[in-house]
mmCIF file of C-alpha atoms in Angstrom:
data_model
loop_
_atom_site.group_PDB
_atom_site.id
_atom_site.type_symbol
_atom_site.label_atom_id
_atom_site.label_comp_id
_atom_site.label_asym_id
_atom_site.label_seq_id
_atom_site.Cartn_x
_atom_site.Cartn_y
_atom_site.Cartn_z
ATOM 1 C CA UNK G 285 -20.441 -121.749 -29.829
ATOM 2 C CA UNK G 286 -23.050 -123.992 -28.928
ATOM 3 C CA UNK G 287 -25.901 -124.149 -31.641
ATOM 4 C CA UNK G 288 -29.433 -122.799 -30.601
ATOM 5 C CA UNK G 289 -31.411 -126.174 -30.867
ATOM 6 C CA UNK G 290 -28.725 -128.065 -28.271
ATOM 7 C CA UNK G 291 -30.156 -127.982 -24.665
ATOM 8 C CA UNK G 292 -30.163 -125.305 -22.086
ATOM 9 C CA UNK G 293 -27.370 -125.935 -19.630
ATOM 10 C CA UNK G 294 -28.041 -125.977 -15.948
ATOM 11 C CA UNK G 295 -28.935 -122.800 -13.775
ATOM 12 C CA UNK G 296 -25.699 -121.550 -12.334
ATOM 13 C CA UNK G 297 -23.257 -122.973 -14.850
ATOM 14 C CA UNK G 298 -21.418 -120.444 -17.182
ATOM 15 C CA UNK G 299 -19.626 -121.676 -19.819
ATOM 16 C CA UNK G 300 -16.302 -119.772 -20.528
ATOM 17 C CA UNK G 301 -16.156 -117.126 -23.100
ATOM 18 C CA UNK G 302 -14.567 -117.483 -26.610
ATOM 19 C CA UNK G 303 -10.922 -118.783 -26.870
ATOM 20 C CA UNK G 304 -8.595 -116.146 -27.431
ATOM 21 C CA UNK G 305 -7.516 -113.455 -24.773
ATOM 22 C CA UNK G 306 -9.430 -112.894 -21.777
ATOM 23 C CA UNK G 307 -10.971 -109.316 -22.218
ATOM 24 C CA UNK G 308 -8.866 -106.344 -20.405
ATOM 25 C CA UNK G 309 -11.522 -105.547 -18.159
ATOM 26 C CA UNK G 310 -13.031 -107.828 -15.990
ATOM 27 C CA UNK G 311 -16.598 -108.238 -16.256
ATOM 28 C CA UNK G 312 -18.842 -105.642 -14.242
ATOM 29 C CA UNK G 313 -21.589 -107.134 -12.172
ATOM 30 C CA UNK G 314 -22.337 -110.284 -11.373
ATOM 31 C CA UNK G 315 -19.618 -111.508 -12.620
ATOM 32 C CA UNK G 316 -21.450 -113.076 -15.537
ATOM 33 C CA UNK G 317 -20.064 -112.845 -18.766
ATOM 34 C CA UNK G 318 -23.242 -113.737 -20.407
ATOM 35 C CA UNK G 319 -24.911 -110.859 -22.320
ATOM 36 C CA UNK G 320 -29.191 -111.403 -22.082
ATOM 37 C CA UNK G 321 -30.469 -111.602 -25.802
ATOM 38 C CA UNK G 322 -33.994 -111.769 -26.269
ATOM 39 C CA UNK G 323 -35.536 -113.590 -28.813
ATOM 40 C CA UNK G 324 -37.176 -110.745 -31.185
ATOM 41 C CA UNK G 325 -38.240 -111.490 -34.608
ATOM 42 C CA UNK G 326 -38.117 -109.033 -37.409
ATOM 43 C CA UNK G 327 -40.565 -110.326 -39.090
ATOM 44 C CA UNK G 328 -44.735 -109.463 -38.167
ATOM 45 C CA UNK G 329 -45.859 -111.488 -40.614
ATOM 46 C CA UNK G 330 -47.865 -108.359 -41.487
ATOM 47 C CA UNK G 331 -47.364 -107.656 -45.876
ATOM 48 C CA UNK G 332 -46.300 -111.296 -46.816
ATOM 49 C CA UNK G 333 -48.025 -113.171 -49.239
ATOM 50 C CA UNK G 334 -49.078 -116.169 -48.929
ATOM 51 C CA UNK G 335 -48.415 -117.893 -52.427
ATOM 52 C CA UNK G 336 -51.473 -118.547 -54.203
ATOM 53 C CA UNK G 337 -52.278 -121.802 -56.647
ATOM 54 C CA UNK G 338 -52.831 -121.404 -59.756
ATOM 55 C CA UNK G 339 -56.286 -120.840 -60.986
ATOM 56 C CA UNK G 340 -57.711 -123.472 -63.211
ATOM 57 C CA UNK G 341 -57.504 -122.999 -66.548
ATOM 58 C CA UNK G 342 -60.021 -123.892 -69.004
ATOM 59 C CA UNK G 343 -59.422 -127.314 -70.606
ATOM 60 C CA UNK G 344 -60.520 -127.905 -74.117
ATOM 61 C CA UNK G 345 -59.444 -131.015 -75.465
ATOM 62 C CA UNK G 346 -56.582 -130.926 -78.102
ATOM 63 C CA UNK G 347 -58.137 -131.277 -81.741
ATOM 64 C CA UNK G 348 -61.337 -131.060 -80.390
ATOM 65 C CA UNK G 349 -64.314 -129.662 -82.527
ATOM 66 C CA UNK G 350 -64.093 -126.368 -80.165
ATOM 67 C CA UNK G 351 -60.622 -125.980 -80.530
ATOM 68 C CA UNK G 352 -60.710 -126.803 -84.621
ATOM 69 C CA UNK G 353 -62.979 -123.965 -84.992
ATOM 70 C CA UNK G 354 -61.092 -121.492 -82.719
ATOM 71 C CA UNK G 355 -58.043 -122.409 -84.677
ATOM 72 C CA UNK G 356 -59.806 -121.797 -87.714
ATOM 73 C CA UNK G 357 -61.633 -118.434 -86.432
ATOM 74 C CA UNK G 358 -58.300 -117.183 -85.577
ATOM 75 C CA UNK G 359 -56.791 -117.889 -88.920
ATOM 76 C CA UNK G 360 -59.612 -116.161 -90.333
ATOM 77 C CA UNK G 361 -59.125 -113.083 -88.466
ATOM 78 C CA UNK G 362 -54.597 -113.349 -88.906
ATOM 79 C CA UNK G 363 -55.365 -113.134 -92.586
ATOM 80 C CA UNK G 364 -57.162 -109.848 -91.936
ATOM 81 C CA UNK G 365 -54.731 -108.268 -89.846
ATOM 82 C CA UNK G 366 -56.373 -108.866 -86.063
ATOM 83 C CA UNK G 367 -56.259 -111.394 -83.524
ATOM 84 C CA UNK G 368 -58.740 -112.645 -81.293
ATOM 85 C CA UNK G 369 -56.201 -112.869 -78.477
ATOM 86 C CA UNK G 370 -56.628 -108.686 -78.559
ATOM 87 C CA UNK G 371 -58.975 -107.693 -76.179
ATOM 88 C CA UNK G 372 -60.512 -105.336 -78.180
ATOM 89 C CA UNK G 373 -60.892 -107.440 -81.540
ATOM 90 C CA UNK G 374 -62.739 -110.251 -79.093
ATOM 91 C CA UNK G 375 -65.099 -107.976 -77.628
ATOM 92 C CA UNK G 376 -66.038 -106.816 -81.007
ATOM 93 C CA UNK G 377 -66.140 -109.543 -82.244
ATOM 94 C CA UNK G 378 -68.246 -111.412 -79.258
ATOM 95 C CA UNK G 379 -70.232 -108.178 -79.750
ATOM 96 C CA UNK G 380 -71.153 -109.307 -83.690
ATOM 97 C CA UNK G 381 -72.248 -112.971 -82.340
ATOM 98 C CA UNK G 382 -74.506 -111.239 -80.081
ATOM 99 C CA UNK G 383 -76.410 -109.374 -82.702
ATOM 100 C CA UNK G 384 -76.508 -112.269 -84.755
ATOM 101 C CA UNK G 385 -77.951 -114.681 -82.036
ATOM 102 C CA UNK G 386 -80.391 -111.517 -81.743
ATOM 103 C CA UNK G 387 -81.344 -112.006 -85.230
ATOM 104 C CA UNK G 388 -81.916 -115.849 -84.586
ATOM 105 C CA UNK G 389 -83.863 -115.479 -81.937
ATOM 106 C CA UNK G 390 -86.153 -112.914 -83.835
ATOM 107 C CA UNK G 391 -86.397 -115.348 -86.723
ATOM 108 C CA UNK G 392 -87.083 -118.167 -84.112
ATOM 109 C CA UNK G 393 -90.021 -115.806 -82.509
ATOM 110 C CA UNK G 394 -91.614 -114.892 -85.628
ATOM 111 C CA UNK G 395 -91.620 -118.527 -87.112
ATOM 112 C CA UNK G 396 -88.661 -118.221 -89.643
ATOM 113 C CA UNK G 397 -86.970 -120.928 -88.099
ATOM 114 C CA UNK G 398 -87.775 -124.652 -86.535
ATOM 115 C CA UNK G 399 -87.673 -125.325 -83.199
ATOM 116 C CA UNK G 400 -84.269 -127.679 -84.455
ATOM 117 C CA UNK G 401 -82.683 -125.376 -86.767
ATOM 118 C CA UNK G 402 -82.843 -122.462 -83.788
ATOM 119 C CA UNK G 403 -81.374 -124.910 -81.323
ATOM 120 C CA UNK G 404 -78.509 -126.355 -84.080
ATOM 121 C CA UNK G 405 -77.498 -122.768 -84.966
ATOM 122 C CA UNK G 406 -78.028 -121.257 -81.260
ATOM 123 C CA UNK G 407 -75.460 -123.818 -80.374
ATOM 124 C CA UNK G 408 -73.151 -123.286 -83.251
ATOM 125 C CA UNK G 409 -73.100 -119.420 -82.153
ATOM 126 C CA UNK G 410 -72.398 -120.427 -78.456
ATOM 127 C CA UNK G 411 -69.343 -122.502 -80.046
ATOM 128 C CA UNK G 412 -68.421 -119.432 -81.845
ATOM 129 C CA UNK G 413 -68.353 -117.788 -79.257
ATOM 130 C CA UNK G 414 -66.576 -119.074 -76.915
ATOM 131 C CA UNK G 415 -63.705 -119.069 -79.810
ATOM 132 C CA UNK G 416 -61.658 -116.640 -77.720
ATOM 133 C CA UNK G 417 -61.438 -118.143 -74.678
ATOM 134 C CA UNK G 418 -60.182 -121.584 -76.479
ATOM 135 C CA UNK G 419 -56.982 -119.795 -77.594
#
Protein backbone atom coordinates (compact mmCIF):
# COMPACT_ATOMS: atom_id res chain seq x y z
CA UNK A 1 0.00 0.00 0.00
CA UNK A 2 1.42 3.11 -0.97
CA UNK A 3 2.29 5.40 2.12
CA UNK A 4 0.26 8.73 2.50
CA UNK A 5 3.24 11.24 2.04
CA UNK A 6 4.28 9.49 -1.62
CA UNK A 7 2.67 11.51 -4.51
CA UNK A 8 -0.77 11.47 -5.92
CA UNK A 9 -0.82 9.34 -9.03
CA UNK A 10 -2.26 10.67 -12.22
CA UNK A 11 -6.11 11.31 -12.87
CA UNK A 12 -7.45 8.21 -14.52
CA UNK A 13 -4.91 5.68 -13.32
CA UNK A 14 -6.13 2.99 -10.77
CA UNK A 15 -3.80 1.02 -9.24
CA UNK A 16 -4.90 -2.68 -8.74
CA UNK A 17 -6.33 -3.80 -5.52
CA UNK A 18 -4.49 -5.90 -2.84
CA UNK A 19 -2.79 -9.21 -3.94
CA UNK A 20 -4.74 -12.07 -3.07
CA UNK A 21 -8.10 -13.14 -4.80
CA UNK A 22 -9.97 -10.86 -6.86
CA UNK A 23 -13.26 -10.14 -4.85
CA UNK A 24 -16.45 -12.41 -5.96
CA UNK A 25 -18.33 -9.60 -7.08
CA UNK A 26 -17.23 -7.31 -9.48
CA UNK A 27 -17.15 -3.84 -8.52
CA UNK A 28 -20.55 -1.81 -8.91
CA UNK A 29 -20.28 1.50 -10.64
CA UNK A 30 -17.78 2.98 -12.28
CA UNK A 31 -15.87 0.36 -12.23
CA UNK A 32 -13.53 1.90 -9.69
CA UNK A 33 -12.35 -0.07 -7.02
CA UNK A 34 -11.26 2.87 -5.08
CA UNK A 35 -13.36 3.58 -1.94
CA UNK A 36 -13.42 7.85 -1.32
CA UNK A 37 -11.96 8.45 2.29
CA UNK A 38 -12.02 11.80 3.50
CA UNK A 39 -9.55 13.17 5.55
CA UNK A 40 -11.44 13.77 9.08
CA UNK A 41 -9.57 14.32 12.18
CA UNK A 42 -10.74 13.22 15.54
CA UNK A 43 -9.18 15.52 17.20
CA UNK A 44 -10.79 19.54 17.67
CA UNK A 45 -8.12 20.57 19.45
CA UNK A 46 -10.88 21.75 21.82
CA UNK A 47 -9.80 20.33 25.92
CA UNK A 48 -5.98 19.83 25.25
CA UNK A 49 -3.53 21.42 27.20
CA UNK A 50 -1.01 23.07 26.13
CA UNK A 51 1.98 22.12 28.54
CA UNK A 52 2.92 24.87 30.66
CA UNK A 53 6.75 25.83 31.94
CA UNK A 54 7.51 25.72 35.03
CA UNK A 55 7.08 28.72 37.17
CA UNK A 56 10.18 30.20 38.61
CA UNK A 57 11.04 29.30 41.75
CA UNK A 58 12.52 31.45 44.27
CA UNK A 59 16.34 31.24 44.39
CA UNK A 60 18.10 31.78 47.63
CA UNK A 61 21.59 31.09 47.51
CA UNK A 62 22.83 27.84 49.24
CA UNK A 63 24.37 28.74 52.79
CA UNK A 64 23.30 32.03 52.41
CA UNK A 65 22.50 34.24 55.55
CA UNK A 66 18.60 33.83 54.50
CA UNK A 67 18.77 30.34 54.13
CA UNK A 68 21.08 29.84 57.57
CA UNK A 69 18.36 31.41 59.44
CA UNK A 70 15.44 29.53 57.79
CA UNK A 71 17.36 26.41 58.51
CA UNK A 72 17.77 27.44 61.90
CA UNK A 73 13.99 28.79 62.35
CA UNK A 74 12.88 25.49 61.21
CA UNK A 75 14.97 23.56 63.63
CA UNK A 76 13.61 25.69 66.19
CA UNK A 77 10.13 24.97 65.45
CA UNK A 78 11.05 20.57 64.67
CA UNK A 79 12.17 20.60 68.26
CA UNK A 80 8.71 21.82 69.25
CA UNK A 81 6.73 19.55 67.32
CA UNK A 82 5.65 21.94 64.08
CA UNK A 83 7.01 22.78 60.87
CA UNK A 84 7.03 25.82 59.01
CA UNK A 85 6.45 23.92 55.77
CA UNK A 86 2.59 23.52 57.40
CA UNK A 87 0.51 26.02 56.16
CA UNK A 88 -1.06 26.68 59.16
CA UNK A 89 2.11 26.85 61.56
CA UNK A 90 3.55 29.61 58.81
CA UNK A 91 0.64 31.72 58.84
CA UNK A 92 0.77 31.78 62.53
CA UNK A 93 3.73 32.18 62.73
CA UNK A 94 4.07 35.12 59.88
CA UNK A 95 1.07 36.32 61.93
CA UNK A 96 3.51 36.71 65.33
CA UNK A 97 6.23 38.72 63.09
CA UNK A 98 3.53 40.97 62.19
CA UNK A 99 2.61 41.97 65.67
CA UNK A 100 6.04 42.25 66.55
CA UNK A 101 7.05 44.60 63.59
CA UNK A 102 3.76 46.40 65.02
CA UNK A 103 5.44 46.78 68.23
CA UNK A 104 8.65 48.18 66.45
CA UNK A 105 7.09 50.47 64.65
CA UNK A 106 5.20 51.84 67.81
CA UNK A 107 8.51 52.02 69.64
CA UNK A 108 10.03 53.70 66.46
CA UNK A 109 6.92 56.37 66.53
CA UNK A 110 7.10 57.16 70.06
CA UNK A 111 11.00 57.60 70.14
CA UNK A 112 12.01 54.22 71.83
CA UNK A 113 14.09 53.40 69.08
CA UNK A 114 16.82 55.17 66.56
CA UNK A 115 16.18 55.81 63.28
CA UNK A 116 19.20 52.75 62.78
CA UNK A 117 18.14 50.36 65.30
CA UNK A 118 14.31 50.50 63.65
CA UNK A 119 15.78 50.00 60.21
CA UNK A 120 18.48 47.01 61.52
CA UNK A 121 15.64 45.19 63.33
CA UNK A 122 12.78 46.08 60.62
CA UNK A 123 15.08 44.26 58.31
CA UNK A 124 15.94 41.41 60.55
CA UNK A 125 11.98 40.81 60.88
CA UNK A 126 11.57 41.00 57.02
CA UNK A 127 14.42 38.17 57.00
CA UNK A 128 12.40 36.36 59.48
CA UNK A 129 9.91 36.45 57.69
CA UNK A 130 10.39 35.41 54.69
CA UNK A 131 11.81 32.11 56.63
CA UNK A 132 9.01 30.05 55.08
CA UNK A 133 9.25 30.68 51.75
CA UNK A 134 13.24 29.80 51.89
CA UNK A 135 12.38 26.17 52.75
Amino acid sequence: MPSSVEPARPAGHHTPGPPGPAPATPPSGDGSRVIPFGRRTTRTGRGRRTPQPPQPERVVAPDSPQQRLALDVEAWFLAHQATLTDEAAAHVYRTTLDFLQLMLTSSHAEERLSPDEYQHLTGMMQVLRDAPDTL
